Short mmCIF file of C-alpha atoms in Angstrom, two decimals:
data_model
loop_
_atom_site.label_atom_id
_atom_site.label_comp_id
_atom_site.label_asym_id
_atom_site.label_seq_id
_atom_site.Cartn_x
_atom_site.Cartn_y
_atom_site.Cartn_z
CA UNK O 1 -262.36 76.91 -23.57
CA UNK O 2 -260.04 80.15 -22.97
CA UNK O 3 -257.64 81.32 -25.13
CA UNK O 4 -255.08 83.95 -23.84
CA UNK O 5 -253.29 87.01 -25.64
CA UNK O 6 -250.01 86.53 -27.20
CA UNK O 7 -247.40 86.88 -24.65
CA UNK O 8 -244.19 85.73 -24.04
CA UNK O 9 -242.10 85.63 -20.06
CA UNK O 10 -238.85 86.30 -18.95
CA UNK O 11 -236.00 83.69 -18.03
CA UNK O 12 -235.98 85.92 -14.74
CA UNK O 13 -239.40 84.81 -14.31
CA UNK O 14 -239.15 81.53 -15.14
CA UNK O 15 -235.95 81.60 -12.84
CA UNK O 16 -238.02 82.91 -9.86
CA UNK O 17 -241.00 80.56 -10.24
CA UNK O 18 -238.90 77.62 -10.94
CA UNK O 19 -236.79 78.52 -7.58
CA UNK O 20 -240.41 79.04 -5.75
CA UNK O 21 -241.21 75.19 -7.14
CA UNK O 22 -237.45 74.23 -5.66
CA UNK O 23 -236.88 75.51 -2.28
CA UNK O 24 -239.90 74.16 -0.63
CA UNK O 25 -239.03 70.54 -1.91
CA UNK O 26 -235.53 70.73 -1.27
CA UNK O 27 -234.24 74.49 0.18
CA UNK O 28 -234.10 72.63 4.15
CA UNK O 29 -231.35 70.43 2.47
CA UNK O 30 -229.38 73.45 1.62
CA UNK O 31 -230.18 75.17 4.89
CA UNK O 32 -229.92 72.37 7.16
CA UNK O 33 -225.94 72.15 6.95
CA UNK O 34 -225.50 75.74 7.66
CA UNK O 35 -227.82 75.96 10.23
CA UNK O 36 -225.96 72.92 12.02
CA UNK O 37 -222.28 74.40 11.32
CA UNK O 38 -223.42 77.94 13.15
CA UNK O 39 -224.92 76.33 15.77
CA UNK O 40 -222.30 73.64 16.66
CA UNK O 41 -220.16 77.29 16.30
CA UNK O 42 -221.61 78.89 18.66
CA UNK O 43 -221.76 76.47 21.04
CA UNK O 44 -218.51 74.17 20.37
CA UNK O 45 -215.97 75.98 18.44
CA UNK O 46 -216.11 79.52 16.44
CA UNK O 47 -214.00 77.90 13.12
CA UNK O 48 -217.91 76.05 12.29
CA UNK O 49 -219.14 79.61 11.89
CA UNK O 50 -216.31 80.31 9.25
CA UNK O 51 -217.31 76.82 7.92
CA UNK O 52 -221.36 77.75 7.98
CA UNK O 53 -220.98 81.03 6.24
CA UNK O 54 -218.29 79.44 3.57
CA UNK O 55 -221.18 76.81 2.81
CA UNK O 56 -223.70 80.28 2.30
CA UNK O 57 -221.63 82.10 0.32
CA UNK O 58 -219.35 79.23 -1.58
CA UNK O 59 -221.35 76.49 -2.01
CA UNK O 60 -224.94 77.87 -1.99
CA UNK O 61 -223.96 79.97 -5.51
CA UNK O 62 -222.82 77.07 -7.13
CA UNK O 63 -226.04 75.37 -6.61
CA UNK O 64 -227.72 78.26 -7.90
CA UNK O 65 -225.21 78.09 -10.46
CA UNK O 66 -226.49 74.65 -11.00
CA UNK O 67 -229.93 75.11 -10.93
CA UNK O 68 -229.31 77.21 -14.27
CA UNK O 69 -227.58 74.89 -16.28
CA UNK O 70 -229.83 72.52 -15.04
CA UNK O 71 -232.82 73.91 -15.61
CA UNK O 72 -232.36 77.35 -17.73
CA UNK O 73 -230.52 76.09 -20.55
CA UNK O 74 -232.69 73.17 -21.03
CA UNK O 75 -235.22 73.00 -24.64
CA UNK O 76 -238.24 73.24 -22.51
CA UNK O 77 -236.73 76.66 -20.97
CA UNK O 78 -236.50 78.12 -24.15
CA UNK O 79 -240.28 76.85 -25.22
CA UNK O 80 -241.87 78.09 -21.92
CA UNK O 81 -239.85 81.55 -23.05
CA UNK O 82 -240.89 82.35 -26.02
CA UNK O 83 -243.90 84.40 -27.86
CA UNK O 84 -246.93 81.79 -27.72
CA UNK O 85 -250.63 81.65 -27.24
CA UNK O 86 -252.23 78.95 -25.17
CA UNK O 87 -255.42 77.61 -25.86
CA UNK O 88 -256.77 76.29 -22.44
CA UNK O 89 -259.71 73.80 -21.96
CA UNK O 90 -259.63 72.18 -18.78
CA UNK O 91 -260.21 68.93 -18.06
CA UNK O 92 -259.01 67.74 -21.99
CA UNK O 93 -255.67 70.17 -23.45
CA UNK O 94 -253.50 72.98 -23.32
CA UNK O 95 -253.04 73.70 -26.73
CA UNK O 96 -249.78 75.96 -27.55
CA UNK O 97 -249.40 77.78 -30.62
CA UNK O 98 -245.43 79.49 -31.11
CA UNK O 99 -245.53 82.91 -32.63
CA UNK O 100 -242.61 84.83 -34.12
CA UNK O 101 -240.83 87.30 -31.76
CA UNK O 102 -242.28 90.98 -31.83
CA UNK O 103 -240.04 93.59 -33.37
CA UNK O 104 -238.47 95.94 -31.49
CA UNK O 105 -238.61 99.81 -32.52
CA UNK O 106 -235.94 101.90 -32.61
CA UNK O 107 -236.72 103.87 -29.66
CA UNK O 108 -237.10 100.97 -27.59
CA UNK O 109 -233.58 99.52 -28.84
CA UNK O 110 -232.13 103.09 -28.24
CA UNK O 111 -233.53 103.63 -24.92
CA UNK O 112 -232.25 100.12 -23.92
CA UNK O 113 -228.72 100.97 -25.33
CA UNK O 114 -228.97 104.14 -23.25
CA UNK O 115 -228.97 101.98 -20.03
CA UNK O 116 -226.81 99.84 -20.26
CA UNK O 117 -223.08 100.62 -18.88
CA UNK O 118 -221.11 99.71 -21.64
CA UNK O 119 -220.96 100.92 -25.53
CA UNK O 120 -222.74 98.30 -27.40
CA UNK O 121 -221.69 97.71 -31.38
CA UNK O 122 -223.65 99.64 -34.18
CA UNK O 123 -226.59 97.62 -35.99
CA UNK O 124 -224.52 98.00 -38.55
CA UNK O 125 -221.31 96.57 -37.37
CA UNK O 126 -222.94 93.51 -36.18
CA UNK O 127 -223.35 90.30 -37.97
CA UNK O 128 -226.91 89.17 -38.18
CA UNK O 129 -227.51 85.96 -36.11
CA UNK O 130 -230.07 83.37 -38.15
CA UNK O 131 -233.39 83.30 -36.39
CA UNK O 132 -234.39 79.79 -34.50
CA UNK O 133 -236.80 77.98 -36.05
CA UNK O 134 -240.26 78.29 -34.01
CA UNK O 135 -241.32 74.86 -32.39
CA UNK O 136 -244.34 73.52 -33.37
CA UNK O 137 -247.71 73.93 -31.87
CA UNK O 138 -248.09 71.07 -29.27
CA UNK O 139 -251.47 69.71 -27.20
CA UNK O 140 -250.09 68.80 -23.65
CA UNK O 141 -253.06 66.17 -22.80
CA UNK O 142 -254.48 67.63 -19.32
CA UNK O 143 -253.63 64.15 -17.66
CA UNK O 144 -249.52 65.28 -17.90
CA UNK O 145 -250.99 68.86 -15.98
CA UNK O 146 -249.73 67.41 -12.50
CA UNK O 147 -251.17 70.77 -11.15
CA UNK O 148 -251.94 74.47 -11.17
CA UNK O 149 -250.33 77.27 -8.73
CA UNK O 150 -251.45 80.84 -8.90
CA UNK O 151 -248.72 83.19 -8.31
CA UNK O 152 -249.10 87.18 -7.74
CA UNK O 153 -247.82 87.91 -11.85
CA UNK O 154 -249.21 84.01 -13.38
CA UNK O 155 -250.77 81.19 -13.80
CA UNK O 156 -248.24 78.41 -13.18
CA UNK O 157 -249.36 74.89 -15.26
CA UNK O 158 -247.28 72.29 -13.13
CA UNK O 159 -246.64 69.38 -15.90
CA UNK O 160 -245.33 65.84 -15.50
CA UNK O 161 -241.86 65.62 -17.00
CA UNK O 162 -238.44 63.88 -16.52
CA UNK O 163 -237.16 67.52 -15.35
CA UNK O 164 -239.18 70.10 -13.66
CA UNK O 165 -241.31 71.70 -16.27
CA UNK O 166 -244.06 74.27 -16.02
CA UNK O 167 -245.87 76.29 -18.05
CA UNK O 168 -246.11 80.33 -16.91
CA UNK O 169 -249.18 82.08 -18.13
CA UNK O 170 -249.42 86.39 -16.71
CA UNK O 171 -252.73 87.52 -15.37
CA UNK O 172 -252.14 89.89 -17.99
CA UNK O 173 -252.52 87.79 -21.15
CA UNK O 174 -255.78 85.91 -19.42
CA UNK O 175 -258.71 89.04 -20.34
CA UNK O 176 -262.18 88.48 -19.17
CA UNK O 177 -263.25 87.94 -23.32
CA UNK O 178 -260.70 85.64 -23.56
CA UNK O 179 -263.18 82.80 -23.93
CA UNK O 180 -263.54 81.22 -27.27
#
């Protein structure tokens, strides 16, 4: 049994893993019109290239577009998100255990305002937001793991769901005394 290091992933991550999981499956759908409109340009009529590179740049952002609402503002986006600990023994559970969100210092929330492009409102001026309760801890029986993919940054936990869901676990929060 393994246990990792708190940690907690991007939606950038998750967004580039979960389109790493799409576009093999179903990218040559996207690709295959385009491909067909230059081509029948080239050879037929130049207008299908105007038509192939409004399908890129039109159509191909508003799938991407979709992809996000589908996928990024779903409950199980904000769950794979969030601070957690996994508890891993193969072949029986994935345990997850939610953990509050670390607190930011003050020179990490001032060098972050110091990038950004526009003037942000005081910590004073602003209204604190309630904090979202933490999910339970959950066991994900290892017979809904449909499969594991090892990416350069994580461990990806494929699991069987009515909507693409994965679990993300970095190298990082996997140490050699991990092991429980």
């Amino acid at each position: 049994m393994k246990k990792t290091l708190p940690f907690d992933t991007t939606s950038g991550d998750y967004l580039s893993v979960l389109l790493s999981l799409w576009l093999p499956r179903y990218g040559w759908l996207v690709l295959l019109p385009i491909v067909v409109c230059a081509v029948a340009g080239f050879v037929f009529d130049e207008r299908l290239l105007l038509v192939a590179l409004m399908l890129l740049f039109i159509v191909v952002p508003m799938l991407i577009s979709f992809l996000y609402t589908y996928y990024m503002l779903a409950p199980e986006a904000r769950r794979a998100v969030i601070r957690k600990e996994v508890e891993i023994a193969e072949g029986d559970y994935l345990k997850l255990t939610y953990l509050d969100p670390e607190k930011k210092s003050a020179d990490e929330k001032a060098d972050r305002a110091g990038r950004m492009l526009l003037p942000i409102a005081k910590e004073e001026d602003k209204a604190p937001l309630p904090p979202l309760p933490l999910p339970k801890p959950e066991k994900i029986a290892w017979q809904d793991v449909v499969g594991v993919k090892y990416t350069s940054r994580f461990t990806v936990y494929l699991l069987r769901g009515p909507r693409l869901n994965f679990l993300l676990i970095p190298h990082s929060a996997m140490t050699k005394d991990a092991s429980v």
